[in-house]
XYZ file of C-alpha atoms in Angstrom:
727
model
C 120.525 114.384 109.440
C 118.894 110.873 108.723
C 119.007 108.794 111.763
C 120.018 105.131 112.111
C 117.108 102.634 111.828
C 116.129 100.716 115.012
C 117.523 97.424 113.438
C 120.298 95.506 115.059
C 123.274 93.862 113.472
C 122.902 90.167 112.679
C 123.858 87.608 110.111
C 122.427 88.471 106.687
C 120.327 86.306 104.321
C 119.232 87.264 100.833
C 118.326 89.595 98.046
C 116.212 89.816 94.966
C 115.671 92.110 92.004
C 115.504 92.456 88.247
C 117.121 93.102 84.877
C 118.143 96.621 83.853
C 116.460 99.005 81.639
C 116.784 100.275 78.118
C 118.965 102.746 76.582
C 121.174 102.352 79.591
C 122.074 98.969 78.192
C 123.747 100.786 75.346
C 126.299 101.926 77.875
C 128.366 98.721 77.440
C 130.812 97.387 79.930
C 131.996 100.703 81.430
C 131.340 102.282 84.849
C 129.168 105.393 84.688
C 128.746 107.827 87.501
C 126.895 111.134 88.109
C 126.871 113.365 91.097
C 124.962 116.520 91.943
C 124.901 118.191 95.377
C 122.167 120.700 96.465
C 121.046 121.962 99.787
C 117.359 122.368 100.587
C 117.150 125.845 99.092
C 118.834 124.716 95.858
C 122.352 126.330 96.548
C 125.568 124.452 96.401
C 125.941 122.672 99.783
C 129.763 122.846 99.620
C 132.125 120.686 101.788
C 130.612 119.396 105.041
C 132.429 120.082 108.294
C 131.910 116.305 109.252
C 131.541 113.147 107.224
C 127.885 112.814 105.979
C 126.067 109.779 106.728
C 124.552 108.098 103.672
C 121.527 105.926 102.711
C 122.632 103.424 99.927
C 120.212 101.515 97.616
C 121.655 99.066 94.999
C 119.436 97.379 92.381
C 121.206 94.330 90.880
C 119.865 93.780 87.415
C 120.744 91.194 84.699
C 122.803 93.670 82.576
C 123.613 96.521 84.921
C 123.631 97.134 88.559
C 122.200 100.588 89.632
C 123.494 102.546 92.546
C 121.712 105.460 94.332
C 123.213 107.297 97.304
C 121.604 110.017 99.290
C 123.567 111.538 102.120
C 122.421 113.670 105.079
C 123.543 116.851 103.308
C 121.274 116.182 100.381
C 124.005 115.084 97.910
C 122.701 112.362 95.440
C 125.125 110.125 93.734
C 124.073 107.939 90.863
C 126.280 105.213 89.391
C 125.834 102.258 87.018
C 128.232 99.396 86.740
C 127.925 96.080 84.722
C 126.495 93.169 86.629
C 128.747 90.321 87.372
C 128.427 86.564 87.655
C 128.519 86.947 91.373
C 126.112 89.702 92.028
C 127.964 90.776 95.306
C 131.067 91.705 93.085
C 128.831 94.159 91.211
C 127.612 95.607 94.692
C 131.114 96.220 95.796
C 132.083 97.567 92.362
C 129.175 99.996 92.448
C 129.933 101.340 95.858
C 133.502 101.907 94.616
C 132.260 103.669 91.375
C 130.098 105.937 93.647
C 133.132 106.878 95.773
C 131.323 105.410 98.790
C 133.102 104.543 102.044
C 131.015 101.680 103.692
C 131.905 103.239 107.095
C 129.684 106.178 106.199
C 126.591 104.176 105.131
C 123.908 104.187 107.915
C 121.363 102.039 105.870
C 121.875 99.829 102.905
C 118.695 98.443 101.020
C 119.258 95.932 98.391
C 117.309 94.384 95.433
C 118.506 91.590 93.181
C 117.459 89.136 90.502
C 119.028 86.147 92.307
C 115.760 84.446 93.200
C 113.910 85.503 90.044
C 116.665 84.180 87.803
C 117.005 80.933 89.696
C 113.248 80.296 89.023
C 113.573 81.238 85.400
C 116.672 79.124 84.712
C 115.681 76.338 87.178
C 119.350 76.312 88.352
C 118.461 74.758 91.751
C 120.238 72.763 94.423
C 118.976 69.175 94.975
C 115.601 69.499 96.885
C 112.737 67.185 97.797
C 109.125 67.151 98.910
C 107.209 65.088 101.384
C 103.458 65.002 101.247
C 100.322 63.000 102.300
C 99.916 59.623 100.613
C 97.714 60.085 97.501
C 98.773 63.771 96.971
C 102.101 63.321 95.369
C 101.025 64.747 91.996
C 99.287 67.851 93.193
C 102.147 70.054 91.820
C 101.643 68.436 88.459
C 97.894 68.555 88.359
C 97.467 72.187 89.708
C 94.117 73.621 88.752
C 93.999 71.484 85.572
C 94.104 74.713 83.400
C 96.278 75.558 80.388
C 98.173 78.645 79.548
C 96.772 78.495 76.157
C 93.254 77.029 76.397
C 93.001 76.516 72.704
C 96.212 74.552 72.284
C 95.533 70.970 73.505
C 98.979 69.927 72.683
C 101.002 72.601 74.373
C 102.566 71.161 77.532
C 102.832 73.186 80.781
C 106.012 73.909 82.432
C 107.201 70.977 84.645
C 107.109 71.306 88.553
C 110.158 72.564 90.285
C 110.450 69.405 92.127
C 110.734 66.102 89.966
C 108.331 63.240 90.695
C 111.173 61.000 91.827
C 111.978 63.571 94.532
C 108.429 63.825 95.779
C 107.722 61.329 98.662
C 104.466 60.279 100.291
C 103.869 59.256 103.836
C 100.603 58.111 105.527
C 98.827 60.535 107.713
C 95.422 62.276 107.657
C 93.811 65.333 109.260
C 90.361 66.238 108.225
C 88.937 69.747 107.441
C 88.161 70.396 111.023
C 91.731 69.809 112.133
C 90.937 66.362 113.765
C 93.520 63.498 113.238
C 91.894 60.690 111.435
C 95.271 58.789 110.884
C 98.431 59.367 112.774
C 101.700 60.232 111.065
C 103.518 57.080 110.035
C 106.869 57.841 111.772
C 108.530 54.713 110.508
C 108.053 55.744 106.942
C 109.014 59.322 107.834
C 112.284 58.172 109.163
C 112.836 55.955 106.074
C 112.217 58.984 103.816
C 114.628 61.044 105.849
C 117.351 58.352 105.515
C 116.799 58.327 101.721
C 117.026 62.149 101.447
C 120.274 62.057 103.477
C 121.776 59.691 100.887
C 120.646 61.939 98.174
C 122.356 64.934 99.852
C 119.379 67.286 99.437
C 119.746 70.886 100.492
C 116.094 71.593 101.272
C 112.847 69.722 101.904
C 109.300 70.995 101.536
C 106.790 69.365 103.883
C 103.110 69.730 102.509
C 100.457 67.741 104.011
C 96.721 67.856 103.114
C 94.588 70.081 105.611
C 97.816 71.170 107.415
C 96.438 74.822 107.175
C 93.993 74.042 109.872
C 96.319 71.762 112.075
C 99.917 71.601 111.421
C 100.831 69.100 114.001
C 101.899 66.271 111.496
C 103.935 68.660 109.377
C 105.754 69.995 112.409
C 106.513 66.320 113.468
C 107.722 65.433 110.002
C 109.977 68.532 109.992
C 111.443 67.493 113.424
C 112.295 63.961 112.126
C 113.978 65.516 108.988
C 116.023 67.969 110.999
C 117.129 65.154 113.363
C 118.344 63.002 110.475
C 119.443 65.643 107.978
C 121.044 68.218 110.334
C 120.806 71.869 110.636
C 122.370 72.802 107.224
C 119.263 71.460 105.345
C 116.439 74.027 104.966
C 112.960 72.657 105.835
C 109.661 74.550 104.960
C 106.347 73.492 106.154
C 103.167 74.607 104.282
C 101.203 75.506 107.427
C 103.856 77.997 108.284
C 104.643 79.305 104.805
C 101.057 79.684 103.444
C 98.373 78.531 105.757
C 95.470 78.457 103.366
C 92.951 75.942 102.093
C 93.740 75.344 98.470
C 96.455 72.611 98.519
C 97.779 73.443 95.009
C 98.518 77.093 95.861
C 99.765 76.117 99.291
C 102.115 73.360 98.016
C 103.358 75.337 95.108
C 104.263 78.432 97.358
C 105.922 76.101 99.879
C 107.921 74.454 97.158
C 109.050 77.707 95.607
C 110.114 78.936 99.118
C 112.057 75.658 99.700
C 113.986 75.653 96.360
C 115.068 79.250 96.876
C 116.266 78.729 100.421
C 119.575 77.063 99.613
C 120.241 79.791 96.990
C 119.331 82.748 99.171
C 121.170 81.553 102.430
C 124.831 81.477 101.174
C 124.150 84.548 99.052
C 122.943 86.611 102.073
C 125.677 85.458 104.376
C 128.269 86.316 101.740
C 126.995 89.799 101.364
C 126.702 90.218 105.101
C 130.338 89.199 105.488
C 131.697 91.443 102.702
C 129.884 94.562 103.563
C 130.710 94.030 107.176
C 134.451 93.622 106.392
C 134.133 96.818 104.259
C 133.015 98.741 107.314
C 129.121 98.585 107.186
C 127.691 98.285 110.712
C 123.910 97.740 110.285
C 121.703 95.082 108.662
C 121.258 94.812 105.075
C 117.596 95.265 104.272
C 116.209 93.168 101.381
C 113.424 94.396 99.183
C 110.531 91.926 98.716
C 107.608 91.682 96.451
C 105.072 93.140 98.946
C 106.653 96.539 98.721
C 108.673 96.330 101.911
C 111.940 95.126 103.216
C 113.072 92.333 105.489
C 116.195 91.434 107.393
C 118.191 88.447 106.126
C 117.135 86.215 108.983
C 113.486 86.638 107.807
C 114.477 86.227 104.140
C 115.960 82.741 104.867
C 112.454 81.599 105.972
C 110.559 83.392 103.247
C 112.943 83.272 100.280
C 110.170 83.278 97.697
C 109.047 86.765 98.682
C 112.314 87.972 96.917
C 111.218 86.537 93.538
C 109.523 89.870 92.289
C 111.422 92.512 94.292
C 112.733 94.520 91.369
C 109.465 95.355 89.696
C 107.986 96.056 93.060
C 110.753 98.688 93.773
C 109.935 100.507 90.535
C 106.170 100.739 91.444
C 107.064 102.163 94.898
C 109.256 104.724 93.201
C 106.643 105.701 90.684
C 104.219 106.320 93.406
C 106.563 108.488 95.349
C 107.509 110.712 92.427
C 103.768 111.203 91.485
C 103.017 112.202 95.029
C 105.880 114.669 95.051
C 104.103 116.161 92.105
C 100.746 116.302 93.774
C 99.067 113.241 92.160
C 97.494 110.601 94.332
C 96.398 108.611 91.173
C 99.342 107.408 89.048
C 100.347 104.730 86.530
C 103.909 103.522 86.617
C 105.536 102.634 83.224
C 109.033 101.054 83.805
C 110.212 100.315 80.254
C 113.501 98.668 79.948
C 115.421 96.861 77.228
C 113.219 93.760 77.038
C 109.996 94.433 78.906
C 107.728 97.099 80.274
C 106.396 96.799 83.932
C 103.151 98.613 84.584
C 101.682 99.429 87.962
C 98.722 101.472 89.362
C 98.300 103.655 92.440
C 94.762 104.776 93.217
C 93.965 107.312 96.014
C 97.564 106.879 97.099
C 97.409 103.180 97.380
C 99.333 100.671 95.106
C 97.183 97.734 93.834
C 98.224 94.422 95.534
C 97.677 90.785 94.585
C 98.151 87.652 96.671
C 98.835 85.342 93.830
C 101.520 85.729 91.123
C 103.996 83.524 89.255
C 107.384 83.496 87.512
C 106.650 80.220 85.569
C 102.998 79.900 84.420
C 101.127 77.244 86.447
C 103.269 77.584 89.575
C 101.749 80.176 91.763
C 103.607 82.008 94.556
C 100.889 83.221 97.049
C 102.727 85.826 99.097
C 101.356 89.360 98.925
C 102.859 91.275 96.012
C 102.496 94.694 94.388
C 100.319 94.064 91.208
C 102.531 94.755 88.225
C 101.569 93.787 84.638
C 104.755 92.826 82.625
C 104.625 92.610 78.754
C 107.437 92.157 76.278
C 107.914 95.726 75.078
C 111.276 97.425 75.449
C 114.009 99.222 73.550
C 115.218 95.830 72.179
C 111.776 94.508 71.121
C 111.838 93.344 67.621
C 109.559 94.531 65.017
C 108.405 91.636 62.717
C 105.688 90.601 60.132
C 103.357 87.599 60.921
C 102.320 85.011 58.388
C 99.449 87.327 57.364
C 101.713 90.159 56.741
C 100.670 92.227 59.789
C 103.148 94.255 61.709
C 103.930 93.030 65.230
C 106.243 94.178 67.942
C 107.813 91.853 70.618
C 107.735 90.035 72.817
C 110.881 88.771 70.987
C 113.857 91.022 71.977
C 117.329 91.497 70.708
C 118.425 91.760 74.333
C 121.720 93.365 75.086
C 123.690 90.804 73.198
C 123.675 91.046 70.214
C 121.277 94.012 70.763
C 119.604 96.320 68.303
C 121.076 96.668 64.791
C 122.428 100.185 65.583
C 124.720 98.614 68.177
C 126.845 96.983 65.406
C 127.362 94.002 67.667
C 125.723 91.309 65.403
C 122.030 92.253 65.666
C 120.337 92.515 62.236
C 116.581 92.651 63.276
C 114.865 96.076 63.454
C 113.950 97.085 66.990
C 112.305 100.005 68.860
C 115.673 101.467 69.501
C 116.530 101.394 65.756
C 113.226 103.121 65.053
C 113.959 105.853 67.460
C 117.376 106.514 65.977
C 115.891 106.661 62.422
C 113.350 109.131 63.603
C 115.972 111.452 65.166
C 114.441 110.926 68.734
C 117.769 109.337 69.811
C 121.133 110.672 68.526
C 124.168 108.584 67.341
C 125.988 109.043 70.508
C 125.006 108.239 74.235
C 126.382 108.530 77.647
C 128.393 111.747 76.881
C 129.735 110.410 73.673
C 131.201 107.103 75.277
C 128.812 105.064 73.160
C 128.288 105.443 69.377
C 125.271 104.065 67.504
C 125.111 103.343 63.789
C 122.152 104.818 62.079
C 123.002 103.288 58.638
C 122.732 99.820 60.303
C 119.389 100.784 61.786
C 118.242 101.908 58.336
C 119.332 98.654 56.839
C 117.473 96.583 59.443
C 114.361 98.581 59.105
C 114.112 97.769 55.330
C 112.780 94.234 56.586
C 109.688 96.147 57.505
C 109.542 98.847 54.956
C 109.990 96.674 51.889
C 107.089 94.191 52.406
C 104.693 96.852 53.588
C 105.595 99.217 50.723
C 106.590 102.004 53.167
C 109.473 104.304 53.220
C 111.921 103.895 56.235
C 110.487 106.714 58.225
C 107.043 105.444 57.745
C 108.077 101.870 58.809
C 109.879 103.408 61.868
C 106.748 105.371 62.872
C 104.490 102.254 62.412
C 106.923 100.142 64.563
C 106.680 102.610 67.432
C 102.871 102.945 66.930
C 102.444 99.139 67.409
C 104.730 99.092 70.422
C 102.977 101.979 72.024
C 99.631 100.362 71.320
C 100.769 97.168 73.019
C 101.743 99.063 76.170
C 98.561 101.216 76.008
C 96.582 97.925 75.928
C 98.502 96.838 79.027
C 97.564 100.043 80.885
C 93.941 99.584 79.975
C 94.018 96.066 81.668
C 95.396 97.470 84.869
C 93.292 100.572 84.890
C 90.001 100.493 82.781
C 89.512 96.720 83.482
C 89.793 97.499 87.186
C 87.265 100.337 87.199
C 89.727 103.189 86.792
C 89.701 105.962 84.248
C 93.263 106.780 82.922
C 92.210 110.315 82.406
C 92.174 110.734 86.183
C 95.781 109.682 86.456
C 99.393 110.816 85.783
C 101.777 108.570 83.834
C 105.226 108.152 85.523
C 107.659 107.015 82.841
C 110.973 105.712 83.688
C 113.616 103.001 82.903
C 115.963 103.549 80.043
C 113.083 103.712 77.331
C 110.110 104.946 79.393
C 110.780 108.628 78.797
C 111.102 107.947 75.095
C 107.523 106.514 74.699
C 105.818 107.920 77.686
C 104.093 110.884 76.035
C 102.855 108.911 72.953
C 101.362 106.169 75.312
C 99.739 109.002 77.546
C 98.088 110.568 74.365
C 96.553 107.285 73.331
C 94.941 106.851 76.736
C 94.102 110.572 77.226
C 96.293 110.854 80.193
C 96.940 114.505 80.822
C 100.416 114.660 82.265
C 103.701 112.532 82.103
C 106.249 112.693 84.828
C 109.810 111.810 84.262
C 111.788 111.374 87.552
C 115.280 112.853 87.811
C 117.101 109.609 87.115
C 114.841 107.342 85.164
C 117.367 104.554 84.608
C 117.937 104.077 88.196
C 114.441 104.806 89.527
C 114.013 101.293 90.788
C 117.034 101.634 92.987
C 115.538 104.856 94.484
C 112.353 102.759 95.245
C 114.470 100.424 97.566
C 115.055 103.073 100.094
C 111.495 104.442 100.293
C 110.027 101.413 102.141
C 109.590 99.765 105.553
C 110.031 96.511 107.130
C 106.978 94.501 106.373
C 105.289 91.084 107.146
C 101.954 89.732 106.210
C 100.434 87.294 108.502
C 97.258 85.454 107.562
C 94.703 82.989 108.936
C 91.780 81.151 107.273
C 88.475 82.249 108.930
C 85.162 80.980 107.477
C 81.964 82.550 108.571
C 78.983 84.496 107.369
C 79.947 88.076 107.332
C 76.608 89.477 108.583
C 76.285 87.014 111.413
C 79.893 86.693 112.442
C 80.730 87.546 116.055
C 82.784 90.727 116.127
C 84.531 89.601 119.285
C 85.791 86.415 117.717
C 87.054 88.398 114.632
C 88.796 90.894 116.865
C 90.446 88.059 118.895
C 91.743 86.437 115.771
C 93.206 89.854 114.607
C 94.926 90.294 117.912
C 96.505 86.822 117.522
C 97.704 87.736 114.181
C 99.084 90.998 115.292
C 100.947 89.226 118.229
C 102.548 86.976 115.509
C 103.461 90.064 113.483
C 104.920 91.819 116.476
C 107.081 88.661 117.256
C 108.449 88.662 113.749
C 109.424 92.394 113.796
C 111.067 91.903 117.255
C 113.181 89.112 115.664
C 114.025 91.720 113.003
C 115.160 94.135 115.646
C 112.348 96.655 115.007
C 111.613 98.823 118.081
C 108.087 98.653 119.668
C 107.545 102.334 118.922
C 108.218 101.792 115.207
C 105.634 99.098 114.773
C 102.203 99.723 113.077
C 99.573 97.188 111.936
C 97.087 97.147 109.120
C 94.052 94.773 109.005
C 92.317 93.250 106.079
C 89.285 90.883 105.722
C 89.024 88.782 102.560
C 85.288 88.395 101.610
C 83.259 86.843 98.795
C 79.682 86.296 97.803
C 78.454 82.922 98.960
C 79.380 80.257 96.400
C 82.398 81.974 94.952
C 85.881 80.788 95.392
C 87.716 84.148 94.602
C 87.777 86.597 97.379
C 88.349 90.419 97.738
C 90.496 91.995 100.486
C 88.960 94.808 102.381
C 90.847 97.131 104.689
C 89.211 97.510 108.055
C 90.397 100.249 110.390
C 90.803 99.822 114.140
C 88.990 97.598 116.574
C 86.321 95.246 115.240
C 83.041 96.093 116.955
C 80.604 95.313 113.986
C 80.972 93.988 110.486
C 78.625 96.650 108.835
C 81.448 98.941 107.770
C 83.409 96.062 106.252
C 80.402 94.777 104.332
C 79.738 98.230 102.876
C 83.433 98.658 101.740
C 83.220 95.159 100.275
C 80.208 95.853 98.132
C 81.671 99.113 96.898
C 85.018 97.649 96.106
C 83.431 94.613 94.410
C 81.424 96.834 92.148
C 84.474 98.752 91.250
C 86.423 95.665 90.372
C 83.688 93.665 88.604
C 80.960 96.269 87.815
C 78.551 94.356 89.891
C 77.180 94.191 93.414
C 74.416 92.437 95.211
C 73.744 93.612 98.645
C 70.874 91.332 99.248
C 73.133 88.272 98.745
C 75.045 86.535 101.736
C 78.830 87.423 101.969
C 81.335 85.074 103.498
C 84.509 85.930 105.391
C 87.226 83.806 103.889
C 90.476 85.068 105.358
C 91.978 87.584 107.915
C 95.345 89.297 107.303
C 97.446 91.653 109.344
C 100.233 93.646 107.746
C 102.827 94.298 110.252
C 104.995 97.240 109.383
C 108.220 98.383 111.017
C 108.838 102.067 110.232
C 112.300 102.836 108.776
C 113.618 106.425 108.507
C 112.726 107.860 105.079
C 115.181 109.927 103.124
C 114.532 113.639 102.577
C 115.046 114.607 98.980
C 116.355 118.215 98.412
C 113.905 120.692 97.137
C 115.230 123.178 94.634
C 114.282 126.840 94.571
C 112.155 127.838 91.464
C 113.910 130.502 89.309
C 111.035 132.445 87.674
C 113.558 133.799 85.171
C 115.020 130.493 84.315
C 116.021 129.974 80.564
C 116.635 126.667 78.757
C 119.638 126.917 76.568
C 119.581 124.141 73.771
C 122.885 122.417 72.856
C 121.751 122.181 69.294
C 118.977 120.972 66.870
C 118.235 117.864 65.068
C 115.548 116.856 62.418
C 113.095 114.400 64.067
C 109.857 112.891 62.895
C 106.784 112.585 65.057
C 103.333 110.854 64.875
C 100.594 112.910 63.004
C 103.130 115.227 61.486
C 103.973 114.424 57.685
C 107.404 115.937 57.578
C 110.524 116.250 59.742
C 110.614 118.903 62.277
C 113.489 121.030 63.624
C 113.836 119.802 67.265
C 115.594 121.475 69.977
C 118.231 119.345 71.969
C 118.885 119.843 75.671
C 121.169 118.334 78.356
C 119.028 117.591 81.435
C 121.852 118.602 83.844
C 121.784 122.172 82.540
C 118.068 122.687 82.960
C 117.131 124.715 86.155
C 114.092 124.250 88.124
C 111.243 126.457 86.858
C 112.164 126.273 83.188
C 109.554 125.576 80.588
C 110.290 123.802 77.287
C 107.901 123.586 74.309
C 107.903 120.628 72.004
C 109.345 119.423 69.785
C 112.270 118.913 71.889
C 114.612 116.046 73.100
C 116.192 116.116 76.481
C 119.350 113.888 76.941
C 120.897 112.589 80.068
C 123.162 109.763 81.234
C 120.580 107.080 81.613
C 117.802 107.972 79.401
C 116.342 110.244 76.657
C 113.017 112.201 76.989
C 110.897 113.121 73.937
C 108.551 116.077 74.051
C 106.454 115.952 70.821
C 104.991 118.988 69.062
C 102.179 120.742 71.011
C 103.267 119.501 74.414
C 105.031 121.509 77.187
C 107.623 120.304 79.716
C 108.192 121.953 83.041
C 111.076 121.300 85.433
C 109.618 121.356 88.937
C 111.260 121.994 92.399
C 112.155 118.196 92.692
C 113.827 118.324 89.291
C 111.149 115.993 87.816
C 110.151 116.736 84.152
C 106.394 117.281 84.074
C 104.963 117.147 80.516
C 101.524 118.510 80.002
C 99.867 117.105 76.850
C 98.465 119.750 74.508
C 99.453 122.547 76.726
C 101.024 124.516 73.913
C-alpha cells in the first residue's frame, strides 16, 4: 500500500498547467471515463476487503481536464471532463466522473494552466513596480534584441507592468554590495501612499545590484507592507532571482509579482473545496522544474507554475521510456494545437534556467527544457504566396475545429488528412463522436486543386510537411545539442502523438516508438511521479582553477541550509530530504554559462573542470582546456522525496493473440495504393501480443498507427512498443 507523504496539512496556494491534446478534443462536452483493475500478476484484483487509498493527479487544460487515479490495489482510473471557467469546478467534476471519494485520497497532485493563461491573456490584477532611479525602463529595453531581427518595424510585446505603474526611488548599492546612497525613505513612503490609492494587489521591488546586497529592497518592502497591509503581495528581486543581469532579474520578479494575486485566491479556494470534500493532506502543485511544491511556497514563487503542464508530460515520457529499458528518450506530446518536445539523455531530462511565455520577458526559474512548435491535430494546411505547402502554426483549435467536426471549420487540417487517409475512422470515443469524411474531402480540395494533386496525395503531402516540422524540432533539441536520435526511443503521446510518431521516428532513424497506456492523459500521470523540489542559487565569481574549495564548500552548505529551511516549511521530514549541487561555469570573457553537476563535498575543482570541458564540447562542439574557466553561480537543488506509485506489471502470455475488430482501406507514405489495414481496440490487446503493420489501434483518448513493415508489441506495462522495420 502506498504510504502517506510526510507533508502536513496547511492552507493551499496555487496550480498551473496546460491545454489538452488532440483527438481527445474531438470528444466534445461529454464526460469520458475508463477503468481497468489488475493485480501485480495481471489477474483481476477483485473487490478489496478495505477501502483502497488512492493517489490522484489532475491536469487542467484549456479544453479538457484529465484525471488519473491509481489506488493501492493497482486499479487505474482514467477520466476526462470539459474544462470550466473556474478550473476548480472541473477538478471537482473530474473526481466525480472517476467515482472518487476524496476521503480515500492520500495524495493529490495538480497541474493547471491558470498561470500560463494569465500571462498569455494578460488578464492581471492592478500591480506596480518600484525600482532604482534611472532604471525605470529596464523592462522595456531588455537586451535590446528583436524576435525577428530582419523586421525593423515589428514591435516587441509590451512589459507586463505599464510605465505609469513603474516608480523610481533614489538609492544605490555598488557591485561589491557597498551602500553608495541610502534609500530615500520619504520618497518610498510617498510611493506607498500612491499605490494604496491605486488599490494595487501586488508590488515588485527591483533595485540595481540588490543581488549582492538586498538591504534596500528589504527596507522598501517593509515600508510597502506597513502602508499597504498584509493582503498586498510584495516580491523582492534579491529573494526571487538573486542574479547579476538586471533585465532577467527584474523580468522574473515582475512575472512572479503579477501572478501572485491570481495564484493566492485560486489555491485557497482549491484548498477549501477539497478539504470540505474530505481530503486531509496538502495539494501538491506541479512546477516548471519538474517537481512539486506546497501552496504556501507557490504563493512566493508563483511564476514557477507558468510551464507546469509541458514539464509534466516530459516527466511522464522519461518514466515510460525507462519502464521499457531506455535511458535515452525523446518525448513527443502532440495535442490539438501544438507539439511539445523534450529530451532525456542518460536518464536525465535537459534543463534550462531561462524561458518565456511572451517573447522578450524571460522567467529565470529552472525549468525542464521543452521545445514547443505549432503542430497539432488542428494545425491548418495552407499555401504561401509562392505556392508552397505549409502546415501550421495556425490552428483550427477546438472551436470551430477541423472541417470534419462539422462545427464551422472549413480549412484542411492534419485531422482531416488522417481521416481522408483512413488512419482515423468516422467515429471516436466508442461511437459517441461522429466525424464527417466528406467535409474533410471538401476542405482538402483547397490544397489539392492549386497543387494539381488528387485528394489522397494532398493529404499525404499535408502530413509529410507536418511531420517534417516536428522532425526539425526534434533535431534542434537532439542533434543541435550533440545527441544522435538513433540512440534514442521516441515516446509519442497526447491525442495525436500516436498517429504521427512512427513517421517522425522514421525520418530521424529512431528505431523504436513507445505509446504509453493512456496517451491522452499522460501529462496527468507525470504529475504523480515527482518530488517536492526547490532550487536555491547564489552568484559566485572566481577563477575555477584557483578558487578555494573550502570557500566553495561553505557557500554550498549555506545554500543547502536555505533549501532545508524551505522544505521544513513545506512539512518535509528530514529523512526525506536530498540535495544536488551544480556549479555554473564559463570560459573567461563569455556571458553564457553551463551548469555542471558536482557530487559530494568539494575538496578540489579538478573534477568539475573536467566535466565542464566535456559538457561544453558536447553542447557546442568545441573545448579549450588551456583557457581560463570562471565560476559564475552555485545552485543547490533541494528535493523532498514523496512516495512514488507502483504501476501494476502484467504477466506476459506467450500464446496471446490479437483479434481485429475489422478492416479499413488506408494510405501510407511510400505506398502508391490503399492497403487493407487491420483495426484493433487497445483494451482487448493482451500483454505479449505482436501486431504487424499496417494496423490501426483505437482507444478512448487516441489512435495509434502502425505503418507497413513495422511491428508493435504490447509489453508487461501495457505500453505499445513499435519497432521500425522489424517486419
